[in-house]
GROMACS .gro file of C-alpha atoms in nm:
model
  304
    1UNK     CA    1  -4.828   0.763   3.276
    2UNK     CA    2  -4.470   0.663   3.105
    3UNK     CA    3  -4.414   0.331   3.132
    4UNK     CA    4  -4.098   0.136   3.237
    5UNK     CA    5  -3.799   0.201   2.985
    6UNK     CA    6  -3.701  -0.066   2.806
    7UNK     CA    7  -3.349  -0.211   2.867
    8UNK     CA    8  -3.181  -0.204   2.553
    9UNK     CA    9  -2.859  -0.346   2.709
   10UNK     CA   10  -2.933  -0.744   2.915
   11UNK     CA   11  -2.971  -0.994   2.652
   12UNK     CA   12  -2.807  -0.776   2.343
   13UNK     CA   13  -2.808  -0.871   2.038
   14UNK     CA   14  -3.156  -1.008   2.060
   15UNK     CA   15  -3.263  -1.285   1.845
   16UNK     CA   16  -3.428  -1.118   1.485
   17UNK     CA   17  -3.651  -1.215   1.300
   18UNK     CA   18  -3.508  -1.279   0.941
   19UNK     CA   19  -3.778  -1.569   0.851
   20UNK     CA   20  -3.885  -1.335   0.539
   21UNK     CA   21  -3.971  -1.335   0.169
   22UNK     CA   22  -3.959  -1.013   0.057
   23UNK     CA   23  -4.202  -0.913  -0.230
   24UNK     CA   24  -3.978  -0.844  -0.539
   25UNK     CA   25  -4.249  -0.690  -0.810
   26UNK     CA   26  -4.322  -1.019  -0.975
   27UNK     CA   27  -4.642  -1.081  -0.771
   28UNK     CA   28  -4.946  -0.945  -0.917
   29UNK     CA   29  -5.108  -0.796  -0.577
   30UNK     CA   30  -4.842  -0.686  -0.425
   31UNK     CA   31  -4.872  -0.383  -0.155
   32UNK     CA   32  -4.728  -0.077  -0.231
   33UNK     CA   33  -4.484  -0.147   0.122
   34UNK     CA   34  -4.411  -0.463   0.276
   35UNK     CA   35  -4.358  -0.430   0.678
   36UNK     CA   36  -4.139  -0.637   0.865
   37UNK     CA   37  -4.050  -0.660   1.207
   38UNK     CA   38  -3.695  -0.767   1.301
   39UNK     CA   39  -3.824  -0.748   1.701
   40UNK     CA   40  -4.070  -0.522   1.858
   41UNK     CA   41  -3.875  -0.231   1.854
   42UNK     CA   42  -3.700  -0.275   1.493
   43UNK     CA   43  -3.875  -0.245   1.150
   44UNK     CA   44  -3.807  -0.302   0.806
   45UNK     CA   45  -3.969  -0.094   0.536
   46UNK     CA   46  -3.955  -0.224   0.154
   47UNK     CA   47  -4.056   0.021  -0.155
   48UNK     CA   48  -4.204  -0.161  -0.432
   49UNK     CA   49  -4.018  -0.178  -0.735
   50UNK     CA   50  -4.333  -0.144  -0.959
   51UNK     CA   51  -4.328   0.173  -0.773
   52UNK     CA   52  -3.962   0.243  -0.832
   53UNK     CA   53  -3.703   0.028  -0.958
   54UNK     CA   54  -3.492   0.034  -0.667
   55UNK     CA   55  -3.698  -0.102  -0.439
   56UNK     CA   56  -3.507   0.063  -0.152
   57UNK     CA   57  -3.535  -0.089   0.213
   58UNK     CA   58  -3.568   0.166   0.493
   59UNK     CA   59  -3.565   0.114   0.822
   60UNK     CA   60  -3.704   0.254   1.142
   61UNK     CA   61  -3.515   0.159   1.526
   62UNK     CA   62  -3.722   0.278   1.826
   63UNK     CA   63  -3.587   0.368   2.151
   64UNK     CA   64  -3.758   0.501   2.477
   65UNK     CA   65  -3.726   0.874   2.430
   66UNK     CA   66  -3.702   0.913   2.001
   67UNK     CA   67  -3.720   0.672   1.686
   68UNK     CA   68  -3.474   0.665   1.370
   69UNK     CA   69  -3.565   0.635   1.007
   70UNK     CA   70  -3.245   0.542   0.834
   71UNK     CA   71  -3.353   0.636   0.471
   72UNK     CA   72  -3.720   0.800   0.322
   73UNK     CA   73  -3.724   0.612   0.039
   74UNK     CA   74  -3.693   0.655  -0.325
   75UNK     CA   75  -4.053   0.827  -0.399
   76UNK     CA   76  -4.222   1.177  -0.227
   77UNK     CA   77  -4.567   1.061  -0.386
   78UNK     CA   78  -4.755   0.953  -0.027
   79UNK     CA   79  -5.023   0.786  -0.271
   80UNK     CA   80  -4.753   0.523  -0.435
   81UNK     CA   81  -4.491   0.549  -0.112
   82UNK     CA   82  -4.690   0.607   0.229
   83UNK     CA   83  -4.430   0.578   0.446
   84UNK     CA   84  -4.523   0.901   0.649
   85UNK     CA   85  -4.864   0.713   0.703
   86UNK     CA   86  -4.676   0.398   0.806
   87UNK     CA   87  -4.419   0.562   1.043
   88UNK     CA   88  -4.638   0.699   1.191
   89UNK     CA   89  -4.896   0.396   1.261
   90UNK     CA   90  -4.584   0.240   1.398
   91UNK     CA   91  -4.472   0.471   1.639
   92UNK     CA   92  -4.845   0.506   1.778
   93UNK     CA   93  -4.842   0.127   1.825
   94UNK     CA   94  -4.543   0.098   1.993
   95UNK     CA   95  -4.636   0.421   2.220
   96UNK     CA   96  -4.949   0.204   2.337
   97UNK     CA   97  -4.735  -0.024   2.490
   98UNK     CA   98  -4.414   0.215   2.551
   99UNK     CA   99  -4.636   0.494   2.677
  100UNK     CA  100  -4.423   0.847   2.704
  101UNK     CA  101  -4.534   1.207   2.739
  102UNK     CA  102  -4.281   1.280   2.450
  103UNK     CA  103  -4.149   1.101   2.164
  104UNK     CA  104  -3.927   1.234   1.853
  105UNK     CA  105  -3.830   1.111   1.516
  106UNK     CA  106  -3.530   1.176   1.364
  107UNK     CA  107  -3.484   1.129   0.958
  108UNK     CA  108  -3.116   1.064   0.890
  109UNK     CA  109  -2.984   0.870   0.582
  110UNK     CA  110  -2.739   0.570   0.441
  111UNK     CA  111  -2.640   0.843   0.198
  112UNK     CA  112  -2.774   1.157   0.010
  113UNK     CA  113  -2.866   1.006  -0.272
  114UNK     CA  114  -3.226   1.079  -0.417
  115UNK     CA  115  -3.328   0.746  -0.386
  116UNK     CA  116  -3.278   0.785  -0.034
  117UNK     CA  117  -3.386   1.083   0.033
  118UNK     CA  118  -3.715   1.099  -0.176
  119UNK     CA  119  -3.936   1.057   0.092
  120UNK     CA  120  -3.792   1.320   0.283
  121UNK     CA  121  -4.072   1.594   0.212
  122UNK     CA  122  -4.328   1.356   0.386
  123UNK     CA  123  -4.191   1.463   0.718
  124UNK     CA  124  -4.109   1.838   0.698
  125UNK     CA  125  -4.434   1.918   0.886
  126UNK     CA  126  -4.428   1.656   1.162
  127UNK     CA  127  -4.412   1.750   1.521
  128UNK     CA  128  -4.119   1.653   1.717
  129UNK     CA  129  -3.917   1.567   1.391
  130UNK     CA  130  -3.599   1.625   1.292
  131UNK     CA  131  -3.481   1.584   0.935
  132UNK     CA  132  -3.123   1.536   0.905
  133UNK     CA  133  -2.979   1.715   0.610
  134UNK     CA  134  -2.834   1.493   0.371
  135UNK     CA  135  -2.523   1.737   0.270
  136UNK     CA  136  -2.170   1.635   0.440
  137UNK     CA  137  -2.198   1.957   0.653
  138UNK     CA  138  -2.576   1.882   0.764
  139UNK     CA  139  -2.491   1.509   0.880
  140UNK     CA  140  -2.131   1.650   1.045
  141UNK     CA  141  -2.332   1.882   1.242
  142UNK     CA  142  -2.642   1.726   1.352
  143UNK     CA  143  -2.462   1.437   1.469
  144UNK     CA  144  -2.179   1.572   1.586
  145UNK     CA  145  -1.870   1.485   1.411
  146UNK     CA  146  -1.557   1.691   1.435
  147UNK     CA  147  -1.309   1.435   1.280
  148UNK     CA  148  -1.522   1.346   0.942
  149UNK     CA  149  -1.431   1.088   0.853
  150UNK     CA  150  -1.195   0.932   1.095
  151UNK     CA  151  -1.398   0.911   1.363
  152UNK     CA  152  -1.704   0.731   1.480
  153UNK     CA  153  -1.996   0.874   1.714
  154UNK     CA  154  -2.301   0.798   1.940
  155UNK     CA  155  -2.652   0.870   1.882
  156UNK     CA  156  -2.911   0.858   2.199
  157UNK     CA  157  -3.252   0.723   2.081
  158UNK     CA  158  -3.297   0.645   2.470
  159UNK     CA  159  -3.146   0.380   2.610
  160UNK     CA  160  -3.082   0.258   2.249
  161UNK     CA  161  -2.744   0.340   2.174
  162UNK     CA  162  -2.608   0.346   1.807
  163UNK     CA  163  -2.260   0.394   1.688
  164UNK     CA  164  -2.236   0.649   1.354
  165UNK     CA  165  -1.967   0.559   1.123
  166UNK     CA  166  -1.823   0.782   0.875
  167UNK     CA  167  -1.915   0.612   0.518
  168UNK     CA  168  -1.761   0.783   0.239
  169UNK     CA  169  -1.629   0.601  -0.101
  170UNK     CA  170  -2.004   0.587  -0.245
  171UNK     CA  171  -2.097   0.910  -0.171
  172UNK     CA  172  -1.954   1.163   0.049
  173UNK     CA  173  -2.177   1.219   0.307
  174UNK     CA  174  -2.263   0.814   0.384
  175UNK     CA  175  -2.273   0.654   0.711
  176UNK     CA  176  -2.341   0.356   0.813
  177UNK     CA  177  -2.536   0.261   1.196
  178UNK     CA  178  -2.435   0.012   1.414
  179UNK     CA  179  -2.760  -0.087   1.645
  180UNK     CA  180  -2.598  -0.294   1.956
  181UNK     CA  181  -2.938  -0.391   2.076
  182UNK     CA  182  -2.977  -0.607   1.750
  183UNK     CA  183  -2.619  -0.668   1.676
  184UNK     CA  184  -2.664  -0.506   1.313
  185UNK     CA  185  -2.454  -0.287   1.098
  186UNK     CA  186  -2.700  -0.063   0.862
  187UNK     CA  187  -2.498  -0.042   0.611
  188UNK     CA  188  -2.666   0.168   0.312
  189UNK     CA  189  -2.522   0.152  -0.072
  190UNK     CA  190  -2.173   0.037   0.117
  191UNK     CA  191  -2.259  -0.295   0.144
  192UNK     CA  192  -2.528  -0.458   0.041
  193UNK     CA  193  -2.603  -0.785  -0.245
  194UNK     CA  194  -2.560  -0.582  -0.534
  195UNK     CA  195  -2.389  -0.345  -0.747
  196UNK     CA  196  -2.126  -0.117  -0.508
  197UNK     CA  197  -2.095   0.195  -0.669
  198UNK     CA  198  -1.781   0.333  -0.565
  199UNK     CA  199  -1.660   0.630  -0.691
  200UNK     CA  200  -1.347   0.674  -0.468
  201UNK     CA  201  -1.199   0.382  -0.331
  202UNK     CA  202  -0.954   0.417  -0.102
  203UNK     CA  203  -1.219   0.586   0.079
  204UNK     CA  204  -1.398   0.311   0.056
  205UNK     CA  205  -1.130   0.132   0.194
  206UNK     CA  206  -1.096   0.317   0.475
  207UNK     CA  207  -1.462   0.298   0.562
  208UNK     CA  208  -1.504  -0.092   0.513
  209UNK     CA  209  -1.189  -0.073   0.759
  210UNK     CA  210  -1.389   0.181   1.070
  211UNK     CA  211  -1.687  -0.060   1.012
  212UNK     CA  212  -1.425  -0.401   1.038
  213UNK     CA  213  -1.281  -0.169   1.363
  214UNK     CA  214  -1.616  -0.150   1.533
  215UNK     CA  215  -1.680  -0.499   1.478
  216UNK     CA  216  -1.369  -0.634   1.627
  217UNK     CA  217  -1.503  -0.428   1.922
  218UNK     CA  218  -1.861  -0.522   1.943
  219UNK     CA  219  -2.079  -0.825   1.840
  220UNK     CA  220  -2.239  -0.814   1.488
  221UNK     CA  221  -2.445  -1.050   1.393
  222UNK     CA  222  -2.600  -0.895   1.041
  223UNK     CA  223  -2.513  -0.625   0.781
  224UNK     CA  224  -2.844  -0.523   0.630
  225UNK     CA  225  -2.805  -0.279   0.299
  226UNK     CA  226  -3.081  -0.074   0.093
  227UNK     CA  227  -3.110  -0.306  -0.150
  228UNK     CA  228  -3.093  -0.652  -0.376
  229UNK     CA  229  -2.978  -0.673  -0.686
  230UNK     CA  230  -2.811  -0.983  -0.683
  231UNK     CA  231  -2.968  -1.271  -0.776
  232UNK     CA  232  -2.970  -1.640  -0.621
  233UNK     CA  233  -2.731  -1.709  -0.892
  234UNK     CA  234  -2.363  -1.664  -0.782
  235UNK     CA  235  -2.257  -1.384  -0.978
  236UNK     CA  236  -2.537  -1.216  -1.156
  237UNK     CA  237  -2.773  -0.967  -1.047
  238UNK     CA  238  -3.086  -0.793  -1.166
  239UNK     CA  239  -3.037  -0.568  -1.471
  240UNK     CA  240  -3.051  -0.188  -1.392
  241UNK     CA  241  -3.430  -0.056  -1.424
  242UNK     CA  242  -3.556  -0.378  -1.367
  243UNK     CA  243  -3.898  -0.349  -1.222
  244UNK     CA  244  -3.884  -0.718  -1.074
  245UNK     CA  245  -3.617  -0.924  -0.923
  246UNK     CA  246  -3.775  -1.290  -0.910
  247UNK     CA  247  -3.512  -1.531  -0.714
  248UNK     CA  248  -3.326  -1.265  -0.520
  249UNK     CA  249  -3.040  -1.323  -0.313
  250UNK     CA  250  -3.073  -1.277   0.073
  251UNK     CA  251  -3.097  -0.956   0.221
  252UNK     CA  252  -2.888  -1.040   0.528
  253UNK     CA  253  -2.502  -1.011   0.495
  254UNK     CA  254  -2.233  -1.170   0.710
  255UNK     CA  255  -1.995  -1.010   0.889
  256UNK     CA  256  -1.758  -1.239   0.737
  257UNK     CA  257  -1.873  -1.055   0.393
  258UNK     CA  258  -1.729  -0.735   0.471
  259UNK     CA  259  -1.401  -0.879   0.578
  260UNK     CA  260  -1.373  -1.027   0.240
  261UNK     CA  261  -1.545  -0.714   0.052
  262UNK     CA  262  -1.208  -0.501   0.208
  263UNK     CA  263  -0.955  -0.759   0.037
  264UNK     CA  264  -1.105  -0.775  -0.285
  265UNK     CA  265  -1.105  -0.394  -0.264
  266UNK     CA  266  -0.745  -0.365  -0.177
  267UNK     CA  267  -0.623  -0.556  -0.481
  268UNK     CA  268  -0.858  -0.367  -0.758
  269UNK     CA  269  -0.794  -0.069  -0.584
  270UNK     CA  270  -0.568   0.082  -0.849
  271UNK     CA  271  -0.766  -0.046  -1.146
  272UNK     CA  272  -1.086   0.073  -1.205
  273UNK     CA  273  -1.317  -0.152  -1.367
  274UNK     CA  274  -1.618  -0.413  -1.321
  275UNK     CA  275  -1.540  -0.661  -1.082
  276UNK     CA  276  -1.807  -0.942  -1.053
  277UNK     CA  277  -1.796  -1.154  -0.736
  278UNK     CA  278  -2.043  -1.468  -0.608
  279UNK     CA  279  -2.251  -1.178  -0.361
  280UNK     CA  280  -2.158  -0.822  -0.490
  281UNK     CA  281  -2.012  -0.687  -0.823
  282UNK     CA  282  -1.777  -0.398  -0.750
  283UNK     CA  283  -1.792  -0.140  -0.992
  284UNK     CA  284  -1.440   0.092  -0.936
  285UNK     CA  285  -1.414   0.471  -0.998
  286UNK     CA  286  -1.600   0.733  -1.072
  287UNK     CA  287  -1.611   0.705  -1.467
  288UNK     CA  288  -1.659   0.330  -1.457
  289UNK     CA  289  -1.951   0.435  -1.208
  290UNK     CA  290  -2.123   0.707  -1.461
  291UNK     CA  291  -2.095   0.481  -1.772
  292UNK     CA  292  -2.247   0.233  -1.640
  293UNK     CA  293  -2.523   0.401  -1.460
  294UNK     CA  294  -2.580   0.732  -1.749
  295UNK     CA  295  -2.369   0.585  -2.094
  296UNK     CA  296  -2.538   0.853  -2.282
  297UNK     CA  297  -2.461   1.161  -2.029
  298UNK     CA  298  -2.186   1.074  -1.830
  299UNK     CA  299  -2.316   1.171  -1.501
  300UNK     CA  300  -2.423   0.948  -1.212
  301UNK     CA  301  -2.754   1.133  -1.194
  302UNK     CA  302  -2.767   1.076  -0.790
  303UNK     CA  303  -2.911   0.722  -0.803
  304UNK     CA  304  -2.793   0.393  -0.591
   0.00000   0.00000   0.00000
């Protein structure tokens, strides 16, 4: 018998659960995923980065009719990445107390990336799923857009509500979630404690302005990325390919951060270059990006 929905609306945003240490690859037993629970209905996924040095965050929302996975991850291998096995442990947990006669998952991503998107293949037999292509034209259509990108839309998990916000500047097809129930604003490769890759940036700018739009409209209380490469120095992060990240920064971002993110991008706008910063080092245009990421080939190679 279903059960009562849950009201995703009194109370929002809920208090989280941020009371964390997330494993960073210098501990010798680490799991090859570390779960974390924001509330009972949000969770927070963490790749390994002896499994990958990325050590991408995903992370899944339920609602009362479907779920979201924002991201898959930067591994297919189930044996080194289970998420499929995870998801789906999840789901049937929260279905025990949430009890429906149907439930759906939808796959959908920060960006197209392939460390992003890896984990994508897990999925492409499960029932009820829906994997959201990670082109500009599949992530237009499937969630509706018709303005890309000056325009922001809705997506239904159920009662659960979340606001879809055009994201290009890192990649073209990028888009960041805004989850009212928890107050946060999923915010991919955009913003995160790290490197920003941004390979055009005045649409960048114009996306760190729809996301500072939304929250002058709405409460935020977080911006959560799909990473940390900064360390709990000010200023320096965690060389690329590193396959640990002992002392990393918080994961958790300030709204306040963004703010200041879209005025230090305003006045580098017009000269690309490496631009290091106490929480982020901005790394403007598209050559400055491939250097740094492939010196030898001078492509970007679809990582970050």
């Amino acid at each position: 018998m279903p059960s009562r929905p849950v009201d995703f609306h009194s109370g929002a945003p809920v208090d989280l659960d941020l009371s964390v240490e997330w494993m960073d690859g210098s501990g010798l037993n680490e799991p090859l995923v570390q779960v974390h629970a924001l509330d009972e209905h949000t969770f927070i996924l963490r790749q390994s980065l002896k499994t990958h040095y990325e050590g991408p965050f995903v992370f899944l929302l339920l609602g009362n009719t479907g779920a979201l996975l924002i991201d898959s991850g930067a591994t297919s291998d189930e044996e080194t990445w289970p998420l499929r096995h995870l998801v789906d442990g999840i789901i049937t947990d929260w279905l025990v107390a949430h009890p429906t006669p149907s439930y759906s998952l939808t796959v959908a991503h920060s960006h197209g990336h392939g460390d992003h998107t890896a984990g994508d293949v897990q999925f492409s037999n499960r029932a009820k799923t829906s994997v959201v292509p990670a082109s500009l034209e599949g992530v237009k259509s499937f969630f509706g857009f018709t303005n890309w990108p000056n325009e922001t839309v809705s997506f239904d998990l159920g009662g659960r509500i979340l606001r879809v916000i055009a994201g290009p500047g890192h990649e073209e097809a990028a888009a960041l979630f805004y989850d009212p129930w928890t107050g946060v604003l999923f915010t991919g490769d955009t913003v995160y404690p790290g490197r920003l890759y941004v390979v055009e940036m005045f649409a960048y700018i114009a996306t760190l302005d729809r996301a500072i739009t939304v929250m002058a409209e709405v409460p935020v209380s977080y911006l959560l990325g799909c990473h940390i490469e900064m360390s709990s120095t000010p200023g320096h992060d965690h060389p690329l390919g590193s396959l640990s990240h002992p002392g990393e920064a918080p994961m958790a971002m300030r709204p306040g951060q963004l703010v200041t993110l879209r005025e230090r991008a305003v006045k580098i706008a017009h000269v690309p270059g490496v631009y290091k910063f106490d929480d982020v080092i901005i790394y403007n245009g598209k050559a400055v990006v491939d250097d740094y990421l492939n010196p030898s080939s001078g492509t970007e190679g679809g990582s970050d």
